[in-house]
Amino acid sequence: MTFTRAEIPDIIIIEPTVFGDNRGYFVETYKKDLLEKFISKKIDFVQDNESMSSFGVLRGLHFQIPPLSQTKLVRVTKGEILDVVVDIRKNSPTFGKHISIVLSDKNKKQLLIPQGFAHGFVVLSENAIFNYKVDSKYSPEHERGVKYDDKFLNIDWKIDKDNLILAQKDKLLSSLVDIGDYFSELS
């Protein structure tokens, strides 16, 4: 298992070792001790989630505010997505910056997304199954988001805007400058 810091160093790209032969493959997708050693802190995932989406579905950019903010460990078990993570810590030197990475069942890459980041993805394949662990339970009262097409972020979602499929709630999200300062202690 290889851990690499992304351009925004708090985001970790995880590439598991795949053991394959003529029968198929085996892969360890999560090793708590190795992850905690790399990030130099304890993590306690409390919930696993899975979603299935079709081509063009864009989910995000979501986050939860304290005290139920979330660290996420995300991966794709079927299909391919473009995963996008935005730094929303207003005192951070990388505030408003984002990274984009393709996650797929082929490359088996994963992302560790710490608290203080908004997260979203768009499906690039016919459909995709997306799995993620979180260290705090889902709470609709604490859920917030940033508009996927915020001009300040200028995210290239790799799909024509006319082909994107969004939930109504995602169409109504705030711009980055209007989301508030929930994560100043994390910067």
PDB file of C-alpha atoms in Angstrom:
ATOM      1  CA  MET A   1       0.000   0.000   0.000  1.00  0.00           C
ATOM      2  CA  THR A   2       1.455   3.338  -1.079  1.00  0.00           C
ATOM      3  CA  PHE A   3       0.518   6.704   0.440  1.00  0.00           C
ATOM      4  CA  THR A   4       1.225   9.930  -1.442  1.00  0.00           C
ATOM      5  CA  ARG A   5       0.401  13.516  -0.541  1.00  0.00           C
ATOM      6  CA  ALA A   6      -1.555  15.359  -3.227  1.00  0.00           C
ATOM      7  CA  GLU A   7      -0.809  18.916  -4.395  1.00  0.00           C
ATOM      8  CA  ILE A   8      -2.817  19.975  -1.351  1.00  0.00           C
ATOM      9  CA  PRO A   9      -0.689  18.047   1.179  1.00  0.00           C
ATOM     10  CA  ASP A  10      -3.505  17.188   3.614  1.00  0.00           C
ATOM     11  CA  ILE A  11      -5.201  15.073   0.944  1.00  0.00           C
ATOM     12  CA  ILE A  12      -3.721  11.588   0.721  1.00  0.00           C
ATOM     13  CA  ILE A  13      -3.770   9.374  -2.382  1.00  0.00           C
ATOM     14  CA  ILE A  14      -3.703   5.688  -1.459  1.00  0.00           C
ATOM     15  CA  GLU A  15      -2.704   3.030  -3.962  1.00  0.00           C
ATOM     16  CA  PRO A  16      -3.178  -0.509  -2.666  1.00  0.00           C
ATOM     17  CA  THR A  17      -1.040  -3.392  -3.843  1.00  0.00           C
ATOM     18  CA  VAL A  18      -2.993  -5.730  -6.120  1.00  0.00           C
ATOM     19  CA  PHE A  19      -2.064  -9.418  -6.078  1.00  0.00           C
ATOM     20  CA  GLY A  20      -3.340 -11.046  -9.253  1.00  0.00           C
ATOM     21  CA  ASP A  21      -3.090 -14.342 -11.067  1.00  0.00           C
ATOM     22  CA  ASN A  22      -5.172 -16.421 -13.491  1.00  0.00           C
ATOM     23  CA  ARG A  23      -7.940 -16.727 -10.851  1.00  0.00           C
ATOM     24  CA  GLY A  24      -8.425 -12.977 -10.413  1.00  0.00           C
ATOM     25  CA  TYR A  25      -6.981 -10.656  -7.797  1.00  0.00           C
ATOM     26  CA  PHE A  26      -6.782  -9.868  -4.083  1.00  0.00           C
ATOM     27  CA  VAL A  27      -6.297  -6.426  -2.588  1.00  0.00           C
ATOM     28  CA  GLU A  28      -6.236  -5.015   0.935  1.00  0.00           C
ATOM     29  CA  THR A  29      -8.217  -1.779   0.709  1.00  0.00           C
ATOM     30  CA  TYR A  30      -7.780  -0.458   4.251  1.00  0.00           C
ATOM     31  CA  LYS A  31      -5.077  -0.892   6.860  1.00  0.00           C
ATOM     32  CA  LYS A  32      -5.749   1.293   9.880  1.00  0.00           C
ATOM     33  CA  ASP A  33      -2.246   0.971  11.338  1.00  0.00           C
ATOM     34  CA  LEU A  34      -0.469   1.991   8.115  1.00  0.00           C
ATOM     35  CA  LEU A  35      -2.817   4.919   7.492  1.00  0.00           C
ATOM     36  CA  GLU A  36      -2.508   6.226  11.046  1.00  0.00           C
ATOM     37  CA  LYS A  37       1.266   5.931  10.894  1.00  0.00           C
ATOM     38  CA  PHE A  38       1.373   7.913   7.633  1.00  0.00           C
ATOM     39  CA  ILE A  39      -0.929  10.715   8.823  1.00  0.00           C
ATOM     40  CA  SER A  40       0.499  10.682  12.385  1.00  0.00           C
ATOM     41  CA  LYS A  41      -2.893  10.630  14.067  1.00  0.00           C
ATOM     42  CA  LYS A  42      -5.638   8.251  15.102  1.00  0.00           C
ATOM     43  CA  ILE A  43      -8.712   7.825  12.981  1.00  0.00           C
ATOM     44  CA  ASP A  44     -11.912   6.026  13.889  1.00  0.00           C
ATOM     45  CA  PHE A  45     -14.251   5.369  11.010  1.00  0.00           C
ATOM     46  CA  VAL A  46     -17.821   4.884  12.286  1.00  0.00           C
ATOM     47  CA  GLN A  47     -19.887   4.452   9.132  1.00  0.00           C
ATOM     48  CA  ASP A  48     -19.492   2.977   5.641  1.00  0.00           C
ATOM     49  CA  ASN A  49     -21.586   4.306   2.746  1.00  0.00           C
ATOM     50  CA  GLU A  50     -22.177   3.255  -0.849  1.00  0.00           C
ATOM     51  CA  SER A  51     -23.868   4.985  -3.761  1.00  0.00           C
ATOM     52  CA  MET A  52     -24.577   3.927  -7.320  1.00  0.00           C
ATOM     53  CA  SER A  53     -24.844   6.597 -10.001  1.00  0.00           C
ATOM     54  CA  SER A  54     -25.176   6.746 -13.783  1.00  0.00           C
ATOM     55  CA  PHE A  55     -23.079   8.615 -16.352  1.00  0.00           C
ATOM     56  CA  GLY A  56     -23.138  12.370 -15.799  1.00  0.00           C
ATOM     57  CA  VAL A  57     -24.430  12.271 -12.228  1.00  0.00           C
ATOM     58  CA  LEU A  58     -22.592  14.899 -10.202  1.00  0.00           C
ATOM     59  CA  ARG A  59     -22.787  14.627  -6.416  1.00  0.00           C
ATOM     60  CA  GLY A  60     -21.392  17.494  -4.412  1.00  0.00           C
ATOM     61  CA  LEU A  61     -19.561  19.507  -3.405  1.00  0.00           C
ATOM     62  CA  HIS A  62     -20.548  18.437   0.135  1.00  0.00           C
ATOM     63  CA  PHE A  63     -19.176  18.742   3.655  1.00  0.00           C
ATOM     64  CA  GLN A  64     -20.436  18.629   7.234  1.00  0.00           C
ATOM     65  CA  ILE A  65     -19.784  21.356   9.793  1.00  0.00           C
ATOM     66  CA  PRO A  66     -18.515  20.826  13.349  1.00  0.00           C
ATOM     67  CA  PRO A  67     -19.164  19.132  15.646  1.00  0.00           C
ATOM     68  CA  LEU A  68     -20.033  16.451  13.078  1.00  0.00           C
ATOM     69  CA  SER A  69     -17.514  17.313  10.361  1.00  0.00           C
ATOM     70  CA  GLN A  70     -16.170  14.274   8.563  1.00  0.00           C
ATOM     71  CA  THR A  71     -12.943  12.744   7.374  1.00  0.00           C
ATOM     72  CA  LYS A  72     -13.671  10.480   4.389  1.00  0.00           C
ATOM     73  CA  LEU A  73     -11.829   7.571   2.814  1.00  0.00           C
ATOM     74  CA  VAL A  74     -13.294   7.170  -0.693  1.00  0.00           C
ATOM     75  CA  ARG A  75     -12.938   4.605  -3.480  1.00  0.00           C
ATOM     76  CA  VAL A  76     -14.752   3.235  -6.528  1.00  0.00           C
ATOM     77  CA  THR A  77     -15.626  -0.461  -6.758  1.00  0.00           C
ATOM     78  CA  LYS A  78     -17.288  -0.297 -10.188  1.00  0.00           C
ATOM     79  CA  GLY A  79     -16.820   2.164 -13.014  1.00  0.00           C
ATOM     80  CA  GLU A  80     -14.954   5.463 -13.137  1.00  0.00           C
ATOM     81  CA  ILE A  81     -15.445   8.887 -11.592  1.00  0.00           C
ATOM     82  CA  LEU A  82     -13.698  12.217 -11.487  1.00  0.00           C
ATOM     83  CA  ASP A  83     -13.281  12.965  -7.792  1.00  0.00           C
ATOM     84  CA  VAL A  84     -12.870  16.604  -6.714  1.00  0.00           C
ATOM     85  CA  VAL A  85     -11.768  17.923  -3.318  1.00  0.00           C
ATOM     86  CA  VAL A  86     -11.779  21.642  -2.382  1.00  0.00           C
ATOM     87  CA  ASP A  87      -9.982  23.231   0.574  1.00  0.00           C
ATOM     88  CA  ILE A  88     -12.620  25.285   2.437  1.00  0.00           C
ATOM     89  CA  ARG A  89     -10.445  26.222   5.449  1.00  0.00           C
ATOM     90  CA  LYS A  90     -10.465  30.015   5.135  1.00  0.00           C
ATOM     91  CA  ASN A  91      -7.122  30.473   6.950  1.00  0.00           C
ATOM     92  CA  SER A  92      -5.371  27.807   4.890  1.00  0.00           C
ATOM     93  CA  PRO A  93      -2.697  28.754   2.332  1.00  0.00           C
ATOM     94  CA  THR A  94      -4.540  26.464  -0.114  1.00  0.00           C
ATOM     95  CA  PHE A  95      -8.042  27.873   0.584  1.00  0.00           C
ATOM     96  CA  GLY A  96     -10.172  27.626  -2.558  1.00  0.00           C
ATOM     97  CA  LYS A  97      -7.724  25.320  -4.316  1.00  0.00           C
ATOM     98  CA  HIS A  98      -8.905  21.931  -5.498  1.00  0.00           C
ATOM     99  CA  ILE A  99      -7.553  18.657  -6.744  1.00  0.00           C
ATOM    100  CA  SER A 100      -9.179  16.365  -9.293  1.00  0.00           C
ATOM    101  CA  ILE A 101      -8.317  12.706  -9.687  1.00  0.00           C
ATOM    102  CA  VAL A 102      -9.840   9.789 -11.571  1.00  0.00           C
ATOM    103  CA  LEU A 103     -10.832   6.938  -9.276  1.00  0.00           C
ATOM    104  CA  SER A 104     -11.896   3.663 -10.853  1.00  0.00           C
ATOM    105  CA  ASP A 105     -12.294  -0.043 -10.334  1.00  0.00           C
ATOM    106  CA  LYS A 106      -9.248  -0.428 -12.602  1.00  0.00           C
ATOM    107  CA  ASN A 107      -6.739   1.874 -10.862  1.00  0.00           C
ATOM    108  CA  LYS A 108      -8.118   1.127  -7.353  1.00  0.00           C
ATOM    109  CA  LYS A 109      -6.842   4.486  -6.087  1.00  0.00           C
ATOM    110  CA  GLN A 110      -8.418   5.922  -2.958  1.00  0.00           C
ATOM    111  CA  LEU A 111      -8.463   9.365  -1.353  1.00  0.00           C
ATOM    112  CA  LEU A 112      -8.309  10.315   2.288  1.00  0.00           C
ATOM    113  CA  ILE A 113     -10.156  13.612   2.602  1.00  0.00           C
ATOM    114  CA  PRO A 114      -9.759  15.326   5.988  1.00  0.00           C
ATOM    115  CA  GLN A 115     -12.213  17.596   7.739  1.00  0.00           C
ATOM    116  CA  GLY A 116     -12.231  21.095   6.268  1.00  0.00           C
ATOM    117  CA  PHE A 117     -12.651  20.002   2.663  1.00  0.00           C
ATOM    118  CA  ALA A 118     -15.676  19.914   0.354  1.00  0.00           C
ATOM    119  CA  HIS A 119     -15.997  16.790  -1.760  1.00  0.00           C
ATOM    120  CA  GLY A 120     -17.811  15.833  -4.924  1.00  0.00           C
ATOM    121  CA  PHE A 121     -17.603  13.569  -7.931  1.00  0.00           C
ATOM    122  CA  VAL A 122     -19.025  13.057 -11.395  1.00  0.00           C
ATOM    123  CA  VAL A 123     -19.522   9.669 -13.059  1.00  0.00           C
ATOM    124  CA  LEU A 124     -17.486   9.213 -16.246  1.00  0.00           C
ATOM    125  CA  SER A 125     -18.497   5.597 -17.002  1.00  0.00           C
ATOM    126  CA  GLU A 126     -21.928   4.156 -17.806  1.00  0.00           C
ATOM    127  CA  ASN A 127     -22.448   3.800 -14.047  1.00  0.00           C
ATOM    128  CA  ALA A 128     -20.288   3.698 -10.946  1.00  0.00           C
ATOM    129  CA  ILE A 129     -20.409   2.339  -7.436  1.00  0.00           C
ATOM    130  CA  PHE A 130     -18.764   4.681  -4.939  1.00  0.00           C
ATOM    131  CA  ASN A 131     -17.807   3.564  -1.412  1.00  0.00           C
ATOM    132  CA  TYR A 132     -16.612   5.642   1.489  1.00  0.00           C
ATOM    133  CA  LYS A 133     -15.846   5.480   5.174  1.00  0.00           C
ATOM    134  CA  VAL A 134     -16.519   8.437   7.485  1.00  0.00           C
ATOM    135  CA  ASP A 135     -15.357   9.230  11.009  1.00  0.00           C
ATOM    136  CA  SER A 136     -18.606  10.960  12.016  1.00  0.00           C
ATOM    137  CA  LYS A 137     -22.205   9.963  11.346  1.00  0.00           C
ATOM    138  CA  TYR A 138     -24.266  11.609   8.638  1.00  0.00           C
ATOM    139  CA  SER A 139     -26.249  14.569   9.935  1.00  0.00           C
ATOM    140  CA  PRO A 140     -28.584  16.488   7.594  1.00  0.00           C
ATOM    141  CA  GLU A 141     -28.554  19.435  10.037  1.00  0.00           C
ATOM    142  CA  HIS A 142     -24.775  19.735   9.673  1.00  0.00           C
ATOM    143  CA  GLU A 143     -24.595  19.177   5.912  1.00  0.00           C
ATOM    144  CA  ARG A 144     -23.471  22.085   3.738  1.00  0.00           C
ATOM    145  CA  GLY A 145     -22.043  22.476   0.263  1.00  0.00           C
ATOM    146  CA  VAL A 146     -20.378  24.578  -2.388  1.00  0.00           C
ATOM    147  CA  LYS A 147     -21.789  25.041  -5.895  1.00  0.00           C
ATOM    148  CA  TYR A 148     -20.185  22.682  -8.389  1.00  0.00           C
ATOM    149  CA  ASP A 149     -19.935  25.511 -10.945  1.00  0.00           C
ATOM    150  CA  ASP A 150     -18.625  28.220  -8.617  1.00  0.00           C
ATOM    151  CA  LYS A 151     -16.712  30.606 -10.889  1.00  0.00           C
ATOM    152  CA  PHE A 152     -14.010  31.125  -8.248  1.00  0.00           C
ATOM    153  CA  LEU A 153     -13.210  27.379  -8.240  1.00  0.00           C
ATOM    154  CA  ASN A 154     -13.320  26.974 -12.039  1.00  0.00           C
ATOM    155  CA  ILE A 155     -13.489  23.158 -11.846  1.00  0.00           C
ATOM    156  CA  ASP A 156     -13.252  21.205 -15.096  1.00  0.00           C
ATOM    157  CA  TRP A 157     -15.689  18.332 -14.547  1.00  0.00           C
ATOM    158  CA  LYS A 158     -14.666  16.705 -17.878  1.00  0.00           C
ATOM    159  CA  ILE A 159     -18.298  16.473 -19.010  1.00  0.00           C
ATOM    160  CA  ASP A 160     -20.342  19.052 -20.892  1.00  0.00           C
ATOM    161  CA  LYS A 161     -22.561  20.985 -18.469  1.00  0.00           C
ATOM    162  CA  ASP A 162     -25.669  19.986 -20.474  1.00  0.00           C
ATOM    163  CA  ASN A 163     -24.958  16.310 -19.690  1.00  0.00           C
ATOM    164  CA  LEU A 164     -24.655  16.774 -15.918  1.00  0.00           C
ATOM    165  CA  ILE A 165     -27.376  15.368 -13.667  1.00  0.00           C
ATOM    166  CA  LEU A 166     -27.691  17.003 -10.235  1.00  0.00           C
ATOM    167  CA  ALA A 167     -30.005  16.660  -7.276  1.00  0.00           C
ATOM    168  CA  GLN A 168     -32.137  19.738  -6.711  1.00  0.00           C
ATOM    169  CA  LYS A 169     -30.363  20.412  -3.393  1.00  0.00           C
ATOM    170  CA  ASP A 170     -26.981  20.466  -5.173  1.00  0.00           C
ATOM    171  CA  LYS A 171     -28.233  23.076  -7.630  1.00  0.00           C
ATOM    172  CA  LEU A 172     -28.981  25.378  -4.673  1.00  0.00           C
ATOM    173  CA  LEU A 173     -25.643  25.196  -2.849  1.00  0.00           C
ATOM    174  CA  SER A 174     -23.687  28.302  -1.822  1.00  0.00           C
ATOM    175  CA  SER A 175     -20.696  29.887  -3.490  1.00  0.00           C
ATOM    176  CA  LEU A 176     -17.345  29.396  -1.774  1.00  0.00           C
ATOM    177  CA  VAL A 177     -17.236  32.962  -0.456  1.00  0.00           C
ATOM    178  CA  ASP A 178     -20.637  32.513   1.211  1.00  0.00           C
ATOM    179  CA  ILE A 179     -20.149  29.224   3.098  1.00  0.00           C
ATOM    180  CA  GLY A 180     -18.860  30.640   6.380  1.00  0.00           C
ATOM    181  CA  ASP A 181     -15.733  29.888   8.392  1.00  0.00           C
ATOM    182  CA  TYR A 182     -16.362  26.560  10.087  1.00  0.00           C
ATOM    183  CA  PHE A 183     -12.824  25.193   9.983  1.00  0.00           C
ATOM    184  CA  SER A 184     -10.503  28.035  11.073  1.00  0.00           C
ATOM    185  CA  GLU A 185      -9.018  25.829  13.823  1.00  0.00           C
ATOM    186  CA  LEU A 186      -7.923  23.268  11.191  1.00  0.00           C
ATOM    187  CA  SER A 187      -5.892  25.648   9.010  1.00  0.00           C
TER     188      SER A 187
END
